[in-house]
Coordinates of N, CA and C in Angstrom, one line a residue:
M1 N 0.6 -0.9 0.1 CA 0.4 -0.3 -0.2 C 1.2 1.7 0.1
P2 N 1.0 2.2 -1.1 CA 1.4 3.8 -1.0 C 1.2 4.8 0.7
P3 N 2.2 4.7 1.2 CA 2.8 5.6 2.2 C 1.3 7.3 2.1
P4 N 1.4 6.8 3.2 CA 0.0 8.8 2.8 C 0.8 9.9 3.3
G5 N 0.1 10.5 2.1 CA 0.3 11.6 1.6 C 1.2 11.7 0.0
L6 N 1.5 10.5 -0.6 CA 1.9 10.4 -1.7 C 1.5 10.2 -2.5
M7 N 1.3 11.8 -3.6 CA 0.0 11.7 -4.3 C 0.9 10.6 -5.7
I8 N 0.2 10.1 -6.3 CA 0.2 8.9 -7.4 C -0.3 8.6 -8.8
Q9 N 0.5 9.2 -9.6 CA 0.4 9.4 -10.7 C -0.1 8.6 -11.7
T10 N -1.1 8.1 -12.4 CA -1.1 6.8 -13.3 C -1.3 7.1 -14.0
V11 N -0.9 5.6 -14.5 CA -1.1 5.4 -16.1 C -1.3 6.1 -17.3
G12 N -1.4 6.3 -18.5 CA -2.5 7.1 -19.2 C -3.4 7.4 -18.6
T13 N -3.8 8.5 -18.2 CA -4.7 9.7 -17.5 C -4.0 10.8 -16.5
P14 N -3.7 12.0 -17.5 CA -3.6 12.7 -16.2 C -3.4 13.6 -15.0
G15 N -4.5 12.6 -14.3 CA -5.6 12.2 -12.6 C -3.7 11.5 -12.3
N16 N -4.7 11.7 -10.7 CA -2.9 10.8 -9.9 C -4.4 10.1 -8.6
I17 N -4.2 9.8 -7.6 CA -4.7 9.2 -6.5 C -3.7 9.6 -5.2
E18 N -4.5 10.4 -4.7 CA -4.4 11.5 -3.4 C -4.4 9.9 -2.2
V19 N -2.9 9.8 -2.1 CA -3.4 9.4 -0.4 C -3.4 10.1 0.8
L20 N -4.5 9.5 1.0 CA -4.5 10.9 2.1 C -3.8 10.3 3.7
L21 N -3.6 11.1 4.6 CA -2.8 10.8 5.5 C -3.9 10.0 6.5
T22 N -4.5 9.3 6.5 CA -4.9 8.6 7.9 C -4.0 7.5 9.1
P23 N -4.1 7.9 10.2 CA -4.8 8.4 10.8 C -4.9 10.0 10.3
S24 N -5.0 11.6 10.5 CA -4.5 12.6 9.8 C -3.4 12.7 11.3
P25 N -2.5 13.8 12.0 CA -1.9 13.7 13.3 C -3.0 15.2 13.6
F26 N -3.0 15.0 14.9 CA -4.0 16.3 15.8 C -3.9 15.7 17.1
Q27 N -4.3 16.2 17.4 CA -3.9 16.7 19.1 C -5.2 16.8 20.1
E28 N -5.6 15.8 20.9 CA -6.8 15.9 21.0 C -7.5 17.5 21.7
S29 N -6.7 17.7 22.2 CA -6.4 19.0 23.0 C -7.2 20.4 22.1
E30 N -6.9 19.3 20.4 CA -7.9 20.8 19.3 C -9.7 20.5 19.3
I31 N -9.7 19.4 20.3 CA -11.0 19.3 20.2 C -12.2 18.6 21.4
D32 N -11.0 19.8 22.6 CA -11.4 19.9 23.9 C -13.5 20.7 24.1
Y33 N -13.7 21.6 22.9 CA -14.3 22.2 22.7 C -15.6 21.0 22.5
I34 N -15.9 20.1 22.5 CA -16.8 19.1 22.4 C -17.4 18.8 24.1
E35 N -18.1 19.0 24.9 CA -18.1 19.1 26.0 C -20.3 19.3 25.9
D36 N -20.3 18.1 26.7 CA -22.4 18.7 26.9 C -22.9 19.8 27.2
S37 N -23.3 20.1 26.6 CA -23.8 21.6 27.2 C -24.6 21.6 28.4
F38 N -24.1 22.7 28.9 CA -25.4 23.1 31.0 C -26.0 23.1 30.2
L39 N -27.0 23.8 29.2 CA -28.4 23.6 28.7 C -29.3 22.9 28.0
L40 N -30.7 22.8 28.6 CA -31.2 21.1 27.8 C -31.1 21.2 26.5
P41 N -30.5 20.4 25.3 CA -30.0 21.2 24.2 C -32.0 19.9 23.7
E42 N -32.0 19.9 22.4 CA -33.1 19.7 21.4 C -33.4 18.1 21.4
V43 N -34.5 17.8 22.1 CA -34.9 15.8 22.6 C -35.1 15.5 20.8
S44 N -35.3 14.1 20.7 CA -35.9 13.4 20.0 C -37.4 12.9 20.0
P45 N -38.1 12.3 20.0 CA -40.0 12.2 19.7 C -39.3 10.8 21.3
D46 N -38.2 10.4 21.5 CA -38.6 9.7 23.1 C -38.3 10.3 24.3
N47 N -37.7 11.8 24.2 CA -37.3 12.5 25.0 C -35.9 12.7 25.7
K48 N -35.0 11.9 24.1 CA -33.4 11.4 24.5 C -32.7 12.1 24.0
P49 N -31.9 13.3 24.3 CA -31.2 14.1 23.9 C -30.5 13.7 22.8
V50 N -29.8 14.8 21.4 CA -29.9 14.8 20.1 C -28.6 15.1 20.2
R51 N -28.0 15.0 19.7 CA -26.0 15.5 19.0 C -25.9 15.5 17.6
Y52 N -25.3 16.7 16.8 CA -25.1 16.9 15.7 C -24.3 16.0 15.1
I53 N -23.8 16.0 14.1 CA -22.4 15.6 13.7 C -23.0 16.7 11.8
V54 N -21.6 18.0 11.2 CA -22.1 18.9 10.5 C -21.4 17.2 9.7
Y55 N -21.5 16.6 8.7 CA -19.8 16.9 7.9 C -19.3 17.4 6.6
Y56 N -20.0 18.0 6.3 CA -19.6 18.9 4.9 C -21.0 20.2 4.8
A57 N -20.9 21.3 4.9 CA -22.0 22.1 4.8 C -20.9 23.3 3.1
P58 N -21.9 23.9 2.8 CA -21.8 25.2 1.3 C -20.6 25.2 1.8
N59 N -20.1 26.1 2.8 CA -18.7 26.5 2.8 C -17.5 26.4 3.6
Q60 N -17.1 24.8 3.5 CA -16.7 23.8 4.1 C -16.9 23.8 4.8
S61 N -17.1 23.8 5.3 CA -17.2 23.3 6.7 C -17.9 22.3 7.7
H62 N -17.1 21.6 8.8 CA -18.1 20.8 9.3 C -17.8 20.9 10.8
G63 N -19.2 20.7 12.2 CA -18.9 20.8 13.0 C -19.7 19.6 14.3
Y64 N -19.7 19.6 15.8 CA -19.9 18.4 16.7 C -20.9 19.8 17.1
F65 N -22.8 19.7 16.7 CA -23.6 20.1 17.9 C -24.2 19.8 18.7
D66 N -24.9 20.2 19.9 CA -25.5 19.6 21.2 C -27.3 19.8 20.5
R67 N -27.1 20.6 19.5 CA -28.5 21.3 19.5 C -28.6 21.3 17.2
W68 N -29.6 21.7 16.7 CA -30.1 21.5 15.8 C -30.0 23.4 15.2
S69 N -31.1 23.9 16.5 CA -31.2 25.1 16.0 C -30.6 26.2 17.1
T70 N -30.2 26.5 16.4 CA -29.5 27.8 17.4 C -30.1 28.9 18.8
L71 N -29.9 28.7 20.3 CA -30.8 29.0 21.2 C -30.7 30.0 21.2
K72 N -31.0 31.5 21.3 CA -31.0 33.4 21.3 C -30.9 33.2 23.2
H73 N -30.1 33.4 24.3 CA -29.3 33.2 25.7 C -28.8 34.7 26.0
E74 N -29.4 34.5 26.9 CA -28.3 36.1 27.4 C -27.5 35.3 28.6
P75 N -26.2 35.4 28.3 CA -25.4 37.0 27.4 C -24.6 36.0 26.6
K76 N -24.4 34.4 25.8 CA -24.4 35.0 24.4 C -25.4 34.3 24.0
N77 N -25.3 34.1 22.7 CA -26.4 32.9 21.5 C -25.7 31.9 21.9
I78 N -25.7 30.3 21.7 CA -25.6 28.8 21.6 C -26.3 28.5 20.3
V79 N -25.0 28.2 19.7 CA -25.5 27.9 18.0 C -25.4 26.5 17.6
G80 N -26.1 26.6 17.0 CA -27.3 25.1 16.8 C -26.3 24.6 15.4
A81 N -26.7 23.3 14.6 CA -25.8 22.8 13.4 C -26.5 23.3 12.4
S82 N -28.5 24.2 12.2 CA -28.2 24.5 11.3 C -28.0 26.0 10.9
V83 N -27.1 26.6 11.7 CA -26.6 28.0 10.7 C -25.3 27.0 9.6
L84 N -24.6 25.9 10.0 CA -24.0 25.8 8.9 C -25.0 25.0 8.1
C85 N -26.3 24.3 8.0 CA -27.0 23.9 6.9 C -27.5 24.3 6.1
S86 N -28.3 26.0 6.8 CA -28.6 26.9 6.4 C -29.4 26.8 4.4
N87 N -28.1 27.4 4.1 CA -27.4 27.7 3.1 C -26.8 26.8 1.7
G88 N -28.3 25.8 0.8 CA -27.4 25.2 0.0 C -27.5 22.8 0.6
D89 N -26.5 22.7 -0.3 CA -26.3 21.0 0.2 C -25.6 20.8 1.5
H90 N -25.6 20.1 2.3 CA -25.0 19.7 3.1 C -25.4 17.8 3.9
L91 N -24.3 17.6 4.6 CA -24.9 16.5 5.3 C -24.6 16.8 6.9
A92 N -25.7 16.0 7.2 CA -25.6 16.0 8.7 C -26.1 14.9 9.1
K93 N -26.0 14.8 10.4 CA -26.4 12.7 11.0 C -26.9 13.8 12.4
G94 N -28.1 12.6 12.9 CA -28.1 13.1 14.2 C -28.5 11.6 15.1
F95 N -27.6 11.8 16.4 CA -27.3 10.8 17.2 C -27.7 11.2 18.6
I96 N -28.7 9.9 18.9 CA -28.9 10.2 20.6 C -28.2 10.0 21.7
D97 N -27.2 9.5 20.8 CA -26.1 8.7 21.8 C -24.5 9.6 21.8
S98 N -24.6 10.7 22.6 CA -24.1 11.4 22.5 C -22.2 10.8 23.3
T99 N -22.0 10.0 23.5 CA -21.2 9.0 23.1 C -21.1 8.7 22.0
R100 N -21.2 8.0 21.7 CA -21.1 7.3 20.2 C -21.0 8.9 19.0
A101 N -21.8 9.2 19.4 CA -21.8 11.2 18.4 C -20.1 11.6 18.4
K102 N -19.6 11.7 19.6 CA -18.3 12.7 20.1 C -17.3 11.4 20.0
A103 N -17.5 10.6 19.5 CA -16.7 9.4 19.1 C -16.4 9.1 17.6
Y104 N -17.3 9.3 17.2 CA -17.8 9.7 15.4 C -17.2 10.9 14.6
F105 N -17.7 11.8 15.2 CA -16.3 12.8 14.9 C -15.2 13.3 14.8
L106 N -14.5 12.3 16.2 CA -13.1 12.3 16.4 C -12.2 12.0 15.8
E107 N -13.2 10.4 14.9 CA -12.5 9.3 14.6 C -12.5 10.2 12.5
C108 N -14.1 10.8 12.8 CA -13.8 11.2 11.8 C -12.9 12.5 11.3
K109 N -11.9 12.8 12.4 CA -11.5 14.0 12.0 C -9.5 13.1 11.8
Q110 N -10.0 12.8 12.5 CA -9.1 11.8 13.5 C -8.1 11.2 11.5
Y111 N -9.6 10.7 10.5 CA -8.9 10.3 9.6 C -8.9 11.0 8.4
S112 N -9.3 12.2 8.7 CA -9.6 13.3 7.2 C -10.7 13.0 6.6
I113 N -11.7 12.5 7.5 CA -12.7 12.5 6.3 C -13.1 13.6 6.4
F114 N -13.3 14.9 7.1 CA -13.8 16.1 6.7 C -13.1 16.5 5.5
E115 N -11.7 16.3 6.0 CA -11.2 17.2 4.9 C -11.2 16.6 3.1
L116 N -11.1 15.1 3.5 CA -11.9 14.5 1.6 C -13.0 15.4 1.7
L117 N -13.9 15.3 2.7 CA -15.6 15.8 1.9 C -15.7 17.7 1.5
K118 N -14.3 18.2 1.9 CA -14.5 19.8 1.5 C -13.9 19.2 -0.3
L119 N -12.5 18.1 -1.0 CA -13.2 18.5 -2.2 C -14.0 18.4 -3.3
P120 N -14.2 19.0 -3.8 CA -15.7 19.0 -4.6 C -16.4 18.3 -5.3
E121 N -17.3 18.1 -5.5 CA -17.7 16.4 -6.5 C -17.7 16.8 -8.1
R122 N -17.2 16.1 -8.3 CA -17.2 16.5 -10.3 C -16.7 15.4 -10.7
P123 N -16.9 14.9 -11.9 CA -17.2 13.8 -13.2 C -15.6 12.8 -13.2
W124 N -14.9 14.0 -12.6 CA -13.1 13.4 -12.6 C -12.9 12.8 -11.5
V125 N -13.8 13.0 -10.2 CA -13.1 12.4 -8.7 C -13.2 11.3 -8.5
S126 N -12.9 10.3 -8.0 CA -13.8 9.2 -7.7 C -13.4 8.8 -5.9
Y127 N -13.9 8.0 -5.3 CA -13.1 7.1 -3.8 C -12.3 6.1 -4.0
V128 N -11.8 5.5 -3.4 CA -11.6 4.0 -3.5 C -12.0 3.6 -1.9
V129 N -13.3 3.7 -1.1 CA -12.9 2.6 0.4 C -12.4 1.9 0.6
V130 N -11.3 1.3 0.9 CA -10.8 0.4 2.0 C -10.8 0.1 3.2
Q131 N -11.0 0.7 3.9 CA -11.9 0.1 5.2 C -13.0 1.6 4.8
G132 N -14.2 0.0 6.2 CA -15.7 1.0 6.3 C -15.9 -0.1 6.2
I133 N -17.5 0.4 6.2 CA -19.2 -0.8 6.6 C -19.0 -1.5 5.4
T134 N -19.0 -0.8 3.7 CA -18.8 -1.4 2.7 C -18.0 -0.4 1.3
P135 N -16.5 -2.0 1.7 CA -15.4 -1.0 1.1 C -15.7 -0.8 -0.6
G136 N -15.2 0.3 -1.8 CA -15.5 -0.3 -3.0 C -15.9 1.3 -3.6
V137 N -15.7 1.7 -4.6 CA -15.4 2.5 -5.3 C -16.9 4.0 -5.3
Y138 N -16.8 5.1 -4.7 CA -18.2 5.5 -5.3 C -17.1 7.2 -5.1
T139 N -18.9 7.8 -6.5 CA -18.6 9.1 -7.0 C -19.2 10.3 -6.1
K140 N -20.1 10.4 -5.2 CA -20.8 10.8 -4.7 C -19.7 10.8 -3.2
C141 N -20.0 12.1 -2.5 CA -19.9 12.3 -0.9 C -20.6 11.7 -0.3
K142 N -22.8 11.7 -0.5 CA -23.3 11.7 0.3 C -23.0 9.9 0.4
S143 N -22.8 9.3 -0.7 CA -23.0 7.9 -0.2 C -22.1 6.7 0.1
L144 N -20.9 8.1 -0.2 CA -19.4 7.6 0.5 C -19.4 7.6 2.2
V145 N -20.2 8.8 2.8 CA -20.5 9.2 4.3 C -21.7 7.7 4.5
H146 N -22.4 7.7 3.8 CA -24.5 7.1 4.5 C -23.8 5.6 4.1
L147 N -23.1 4.8 3.3 CA -23.8 3.7 2.6 C -22.2 2.9 3.2
S148 N -21.1 3.7 2.3 CA -19.4 3.2 3.2 C -19.0 2.8 4.3
L149 N -18.7 4.4 4.8 CA -18.8 4.6 5.7 C -19.4 4.9 6.9
G150 N -19.9 4.2 7.1 CA -21.4 4.7 7.9 C -21.2 5.8 9.0
Y151 N -21.1 6.7 8.9 CA -21.2 8.0 9.4 C -19.8 8.1 10.1
Q152 N -18.8 6.8 10.3 CA -18.1 7.4 10.8 C -16.5 7.0 10.2
R153 N -15.6 6.6 10.7 CA -13.9 7.1 10.6 C -13.9 6.1 9.1
G154 N -12.9 5.9 8.2 CA -12.5 4.8 7.3 C -10.8 5.1 6.2
L155 N -10.7 4.4 6.0 CA -9.3 4.1 4.7 C -10.1 4.4 3.3
V156 N -9.8 6.0 3.0 CA -9.9 6.3 1.2 C -9.4 7.5 1.0
Y157 N -9.3 5.9 0.0 CA -8.0 7.7 -1.0 C -9.0 8.1 -2.2
C158 N -8.8 9.2 -2.3 CA -9.3 9.7 -4.0 C -8.6 9.7 -4.6
V159 N -9.5 9.2 -6.1 CA -8.8 9.4 -8.2 C -9.4 10.1 -8.0
M160 N -8.7 11.3 -8.5 CA -8.6 12.1 -9.7 C -8.1 12.1 -11.0
G161 N -8.8 12.7 -12.1 CA -8.2 12.0 -13.4 C -9.4 12.1 -14.6
D162 N -9.4 11.7 -16.0 CA -10.2 11.7 -16.5 C -11.5 9.9 -16.8
R163 N -10.0 9.5 -16.3 CA -10.5 8.0 -16.1 C -10.9 7.4 -14.2
S164 N -11.1 8.6 -14.0 CA -11.2 8.2 -12.6 C -11.6 7.1 -12.2
V165 N -13.5 6.7 -12.8 CA -14.0 5.3 -12.3 C -13.0 4.1 -12.6
T166 N -12.8 4.1 -14.0 CA -11.9 2.6 -14.4 C -10.6 3.1 -13.1
D167 N -10.0 3.6 -13.0 CA -8.7 3.9 -12.1 C -9.1 3.6 -10.8
A168 N -10.3 3.6 -11.0 CA -10.2 3.5 -9.2 C -11.2 1.6 -8.7
R169 N -11.2 1.5 -9.6 CA -12.3 0.1 -10.1 C -10.9 -1.0 -9.8
V170 N -9.2 -0.4 -10.6 CA -8.2 -0.9 -11.1 C -7.4 -1.0 -9.9
L171 N -7.6 0.6 -8.7 CA -6.9 0.1 -7.5 C -7.3 -1.0 -6.7
F172 N -9.0 -0.8 -6.7 CA -9.7 -1.1 -5.2 C -9.4 -2.7 -5.8
A173 N -9.6 -3.4 -6.5 CA -9.1 -5.0 -7.4 C -7.9 -5.3 -6.1
C174 N -7.1 -4.1 -7.0 CA -5.8 -5.0 -6.0 C -5.7 -4.5 -4.9
L175 N -5.7 -4.1 -4.1 CA -5.6 -4.3 -3.1 C -7.0 -4.5 -2.3
T176 N -7.7 -5.0 -2.9 CA -8.4 -6.4 -2.4 C -8.2 -7.7 -2.8
K177 N -7.1 -8.3 -4.1 CA -6.0 -9.2 -3.8 C -5.6 -9.1 -2.9
A178 N -4.9 -7.9 -2.4 CA -3.3 -7.6 -1.7 C -3.2 -8.3 -0.3
G179 N -5.3 -8.4 0.4 CA -6.1 -8.0 1.4 C -5.6 -7.7 1.8
K180 N -5.6 -6.2 1.6 CA -5.9 -4.9 2.6 C -7.1 -4.4 2.3
V181 N -8.4 -4.7 2.1 CA -9.9 -4.2 2.1 C -10.1 -5.5 3.5
V182 N -10.8 -4.0 4.1 CA -11.9 -4.6 5.3 C -12.4 -4.3 5.6
T183 N -13.7 -4.9 5.5 CA -14.6 -4.5 6.2 C -15.0 -4.8 7.8
W184 N -15.7 -3.4 8.5 CA -15.5 -2.7 9.1 C -17.7 -3.4 10.1
Q185 N -17.5 -4.0 11.0 CA -19.0 -4.2 11.5 C -19.5 -3.0 11.7
V186 N -20.8 -2.6 10.9 CA -22.0 -1.6 12.0 C -22.5 -1.7 13.2
V187 N -21.7 -0.3 13.7 CA -22.6 -0.6 15.4 C -23.2 -0.3 15.8

């Protein structure tokens, strides 16, 4: 398997494969702000607290929130996930289990999933999921996060070029043959 951070030139196409830094270097202190709110969060129909992860939003942002709507409160407002999702296409998921939501957010940050989702969807971009719930080749971010990663971490290569889907399938077949593809259980 190619080392992380390496750009691989594919044969017969001007595109390349970007091997993402996985897991990415980050300090846990960067995410110390993830704490349960001192105010009551929004609740699910069965009155359980809901936490939200915004995977991507129009301004290339992501985040962890303890509510969907912004709460107007003195002396400061408590910002909700809808702030990022109000203008355009986005991908967000609500979790009743706050421990799982925090874990998924940290995993996505550590495995560079949020950085990957900042890439614009183009016909010449494909994603090769080597480790995930459903490994394979994907061309859409929503399918990648929902179907392949199950809203959590994974090892993903990004293939770019005129033949990205073909090159991605070849790469996936080679990694499968080499025994590098891992299917994780749904939790």
